[in-house]
Short mmCIF file of C-alpha atoms in Angstrom, two decimals:
data_model
loop_
_atom_site.label_atom_id
_atom_site.label_comp_id
_atom_site.label_asym_id
_atom_site.label_seq_id
_atom_site.Cartn_x
_atom_site.Cartn_y
_atom_site.Cartn_z
CA MET A 29 -47.58 -2.09 -40.12
CA GLY A 30 -46.96 0.46 -37.57
CA ALA A 31 -43.69 2.15 -36.97
CA PRO A 32 -41.26 0.11 -34.78
CA LYS A 33 -41.41 1.03 -31.22
CA LYS A 34 -38.45 2.87 -29.83
CA LYS A 35 -36.44 0.99 -27.12
CA GLU A 36 -37.19 2.59 -23.76
CA VAL A 37 -34.10 4.01 -22.11
CA ASN A 38 -33.93 3.76 -18.40
CA ALA A 39 -32.62 6.94 -17.15
CA ASP A 40 -31.38 5.37 -13.95
CA ASP A 41 -29.06 2.82 -15.65
CA TRP A 42 -25.99 4.98 -15.13
CA GLN A 43 -26.41 4.80 -11.35
CA GLY A 44 -25.38 1.17 -11.24
CA THR A 45 -22.22 1.81 -13.29
CA TYR A 46 -21.47 4.88 -11.17
CA GLY A 47 -21.84 2.95 -8.05
CA ASP A 48 -19.49 0.19 -9.21
CA CYS A 49 -16.83 2.83 -10.10
CA VAL A 50 -17.14 4.47 -6.73
CA THR A 51 -16.78 1.08 -4.92
CA LEU A 52 -13.64 0.32 -6.99
CA LEU A 53 -12.21 3.68 -6.20
CA LEU A 54 -12.85 3.21 -2.47
CA CYS A 55 -11.18 -0.20 -2.53
CA PHE A 56 -8.19 1.35 -4.32
CA PHE A 57 -7.74 4.20 -1.80
CA VAL A 58 -8.10 1.70 1.10
CA MET A 59 -5.26 -0.26 -0.40
CA LEU A 60 -3.22 2.89 -0.77
CA LEU A 61 -3.89 3.89 2.88
CA ALA A 62 -2.84 0.43 4.05
CA ALA A 63 0.42 0.57 2.09
CA SER A 64 1.15 4.12 3.33
CA LYS A 65 1.60 2.77 6.82
CA MET A 66 4.94 1.38 5.87
CA ASP A 67 3.74 -2.25 6.15
CA SER A 68 6.14 -3.84 3.65
CA VAL A 69 4.67 -7.28 3.91
CA MET A 70 1.17 -6.03 3.18
CA PHE A 71 2.38 -3.83 0.41
CA GLU A 72 4.07 -6.84 -1.28
CA GLN A 73 0.84 -8.82 -0.91
CA ILE A 74 -1.36 -6.01 -2.36
CA ARG A 75 1.04 -5.41 -5.29
CA THR A 76 1.06 -9.12 -6.10
CA GLY A 77 -2.74 -9.38 -5.83
CA ILE A 78 -3.35 -6.42 -8.11
CA ALA A 79 -0.90 -7.69 -10.69
CA ARG A 80 -2.43 -11.21 -10.61
CA ASP A 81 -6.06 -9.85 -10.96
CA LEU A 82 -5.37 -7.21 -13.65
CA THR A 83 -2.66 -8.65 -15.69
CA ASN A 84 -2.39 -12.38 -14.84
CA GLU A 85 1.39 -11.82 -14.47
CA LYS A 86 3.54 -13.46 -11.81
CA ILE A 87 5.09 -10.76 -9.67
CA ASP A 88 8.20 -11.50 -7.54
CA GLN A 89 7.66 -11.41 -3.75
CA PRO A 90 11.23 -10.52 -2.46
CA ILE A 91 10.35 -10.75 1.18
CA GLN A 92 8.91 -14.30 0.85
CA MET A 93 11.82 -15.35 -1.50
CA LEU A 94 14.45 -14.06 0.88
CA MET A 95 12.92 -15.67 3.95
CA ALA A 96 12.78 -18.99 2.04
CA ASP A 97 16.43 -18.66 0.87
CA LEU A 98 17.61 -17.79 4.36
CA GLN A 99 15.72 -20.67 5.90
CA SER A 100 17.38 -23.00 3.36
CA ASP A 101 20.81 -21.58 4.46
CA ILE A 102 19.90 -22.08 8.07
CA GLN A 103 18.90 -25.81 7.39
CA SER A 104 21.99 -26.45 5.27
CA MET A 105 24.23 -25.28 8.17
CA ASN A 106 22.22 -27.12 10.88
CA LEU A 107 21.49 -23.87 12.74
CA ASN A 108 17.83 -24.60 13.46
CA ASN A 109 18.52 -24.34 17.23
CA GLU A 110 20.64 -21.18 16.97
CA ALA A 111 18.81 -19.16 14.25
CA LEU A 112 15.27 -18.06 14.06
CA ILE A 113 13.78 -16.23 11.03
CA GLY A 114 10.52 -14.28 11.02
CA ASN A 115 8.90 -11.07 9.75
CA ASP A 116 6.94 -8.13 10.99
CA HIS A 117 5.26 -5.12 9.21
CA MET A 118 8.69 -3.66 8.29
CA GLY A 119 10.40 -6.74 6.78
CA ILE A 120 12.51 -9.75 7.90
CA MET A 121 14.14 -10.41 11.26
CA LEU A 122 16.89 -13.07 11.67
CA ASP A 123 17.76 -13.85 15.32
CA LEU A 124 21.08 -15.50 15.93
CA GLU A 125 22.10 -16.57 19.41
CA THR A 126 25.37 -14.97 20.25
CA ASP A 127 26.76 -17.90 22.12
CA ALA A 128 27.28 -19.49 18.76
CA PHE A 129 29.03 -16.28 17.50
CA PHE A 130 31.05 -15.00 20.44
CA ASP A 131 32.80 -16.17 23.60
CA PRO A 132 31.39 -14.62 26.86
CA GLY A 133 32.25 -10.96 27.19
CA SER A 134 33.96 -10.95 23.74
CA ALA A 135 33.07 -9.28 20.45
CA GLU A 136 35.50 -11.34 18.37
CA LEU A 137 33.69 -13.59 15.91
CA LYS A 138 34.30 -17.35 16.32
CA PRO A 139 35.63 -19.12 13.17
CA ASP A 140 32.36 -21.05 12.68
CA ALA A 141 30.45 -17.73 12.94
CA ILE A 142 32.50 -16.34 10.05
CA LYS A 143 31.50 -19.24 7.94
CA ILE A 144 27.90 -18.66 8.73
CA ILE A 145 28.10 -14.96 7.74
CA LYS A 146 29.88 -15.88 4.53
CA LYS A 147 27.11 -18.28 3.58
CA MET A 148 24.32 -15.78 4.31
CA SER A 149 26.19 -12.88 2.64
CA ALA A 150 26.14 -14.89 -0.65
CA THR A 151 22.35 -14.93 -0.45
CA LEU A 152 21.95 -11.31 0.67
CA ARG A 153 24.04 -9.85 -2.12
CA GLU A 154 22.10 -11.49 -4.89
CA GLU A 155 20.79 -8.91 -7.32
CA ARG A 156 17.19 -9.63 -6.71
CA TYR A 157 17.62 -8.50 -3.09
CA ASN A 158 19.22 -5.20 -3.96
CA MET A 159 16.20 -3.29 -2.51
CA PHE A 160 16.92 -4.44 1.09
CA LYS A 161 18.64 -2.45 3.75
CA PHE A 162 20.19 -4.16 6.71
CA GLU A 163 20.42 -3.32 10.38
CA VAL A 164 22.52 -5.36 12.78
CA GLN A 165 21.41 -5.18 16.37
CA GLY A 166 23.43 -6.50 19.29
CA HIS A 167 21.47 -7.74 22.36
CA THR A 168 22.68 -9.00 25.75
CA ASP A 169 21.04 -10.35 28.83
CA ASP A 170 20.78 -8.33 32.03
CA THR A 171 24.11 -9.60 33.49
CA ASN A 172 26.33 -6.58 34.04
CA VAL A 173 29.53 -6.70 32.03
CA ILE A 174 32.36 -5.07 33.83
CA SER A 175 35.64 -4.97 32.01
CA GLU A 176 38.24 -2.41 30.90
CA LYS A 177 37.29 -2.97 27.28
CA TYR A 178 33.48 -3.16 27.77
CA PRO A 179 32.45 -1.20 30.85
CA SER A 180 28.75 -1.97 30.25
CA ASN A 181 26.39 -3.98 28.02
CA TRP A 182 26.05 -1.02 25.77
CA GLU A 183 29.68 -1.17 24.74
CA LEU A 184 29.58 -5.02 24.37
CA SER A 185 26.39 -5.06 22.33
CA SER A 186 27.60 -2.28 20.08
CA ALA A 187 30.95 -4.00 19.49
CA ARG A 188 29.19 -7.24 18.61
CA ALA A 189 26.85 -5.65 16.15
CA SER A 190 29.83 -3.82 14.57
CA SER A 191 31.73 -7.12 14.22
CA VAL A 192 28.90 -8.75 12.40
CA ALA A 193 28.38 -5.68 10.16
CA ARG A 194 32.10 -5.56 9.37
CA ALA A 195 32.07 -9.28 8.48
CA LEU A 196 29.09 -8.67 6.20
CA ILE A 197 30.98 -5.88 4.36
CA GLU A 198 34.03 -8.11 4.08
CA ASN A 199 31.83 -10.68 2.36
CA GLY A 200 30.49 -8.32 -0.27
CA ILE A 201 27.65 -6.40 1.33
CA THR A 202 27.83 -2.70 0.42
CA LYS A 203 28.35 -0.67 3.58
CA THR A 204 25.87 2.00 2.53
CA ARG A 205 23.13 -0.73 2.99
CA LEU A 206 24.17 -1.37 6.58
CA ARG A 207 24.05 0.06 10.06
CA ALA A 208 24.99 -1.46 13.41
CA VAL A 209 23.12 -0.70 16.64
CA GLY A 210 23.84 -1.73 20.33
CA MET A 211 20.76 -2.46 22.20
CA ALA A 212 22.31 -3.72 25.51
CA ASP A 213 19.58 -5.50 27.55
CA ILE A 214 16.69 -3.10 26.95
CA GLN A 215 14.69 -5.38 24.55
CA PRO A 216 14.71 -8.89 25.95
CA LYS A 217 12.62 -11.52 24.04
CA TYR A 218 12.09 -13.40 27.27
CA PRO A 219 12.18 -12.55 31.02
CA ASN A 220 15.75 -12.63 32.29
CA ARG A 221 14.60 -13.30 35.87
CA ASP A 222 11.67 -14.96 37.69
CA ALA A 223 9.28 -13.37 40.08
CA ASP A 224 11.79 -13.69 42.87
CA GLY A 225 14.49 -11.97 40.95
CA MET A 226 16.49 -15.10 40.36
CA PRO A 227 18.23 -15.49 36.87
CA ILE A 228 16.65 -17.73 34.33
CA PRO A 229 19.73 -19.08 32.46
CA HIS A 230 17.82 -20.51 29.60
CA ASN A 231 16.13 -17.19 28.81
CA GLN A 232 19.28 -15.20 29.34
CA ARG A 233 20.99 -17.47 26.71
CA ARG A 234 18.19 -16.74 24.32
CA ASN A 235 18.26 -13.01 25.03
CA ARG A 236 21.95 -12.84 24.17
CA ARG A 237 21.48 -12.55 20.38
CA VAL A 238 22.34 -10.67 17.20
CA VAL A 239 19.33 -9.60 15.23
CA LEU A 240 19.70 -8.88 11.52
CA ARG A 241 16.87 -6.84 10.20
CA MET A 242 16.21 -6.86 6.42
CA ASP A 243 13.84 -4.25 5.38
CA PRO A 244 12.89 -3.64 1.65
CA VAL A 245 12.92 -0.05 0.31
CA TYR A 246 10.56 0.37 -2.59
CA ASN A 247 11.28 3.31 -4.84
#
């Protein structure tokens, strides 16, 4: 019997492994680049996907959880017509029509509005949502407010945002997690007037709103 033949070694086998490694690294850096653009929603999805694929562990999705909890609050208080929740690349936005919160030309919260804020504050101060920062934005329509107390929509929108922020603090939200901003009428969601310059009351009502932004801060 002759000596056993030696197994031939293909000198090019390493190229396939090397190519796979380079592809994986490329995918990894693409994901890092996407997350670096401060897209919190995408970052949460990427983090969850990586954990699921590599460890089979279930990872919390705070943005999705908070949206679900707030939607439950909205339904329990029958606010489906006054409150709208959504998200963008930064985090969560909760739009609240100010006619349900304030009387015309006023920044004093109605009693029912205080109950709404109390309910939502109980959700926002849960420990699992500690990574969220909040920004309260006051928005008006384009009707000019002229009063001694509020000489323009800037003062009125700022006062309304501050009233909501103060109510959140009174209901347990740490003030260092909050800021209040008056936006006047510079960011309407819908046209305040038609092509002839006539007011559109329905749109103006929807533009009078308080927006609560909830953005996660990942350390």
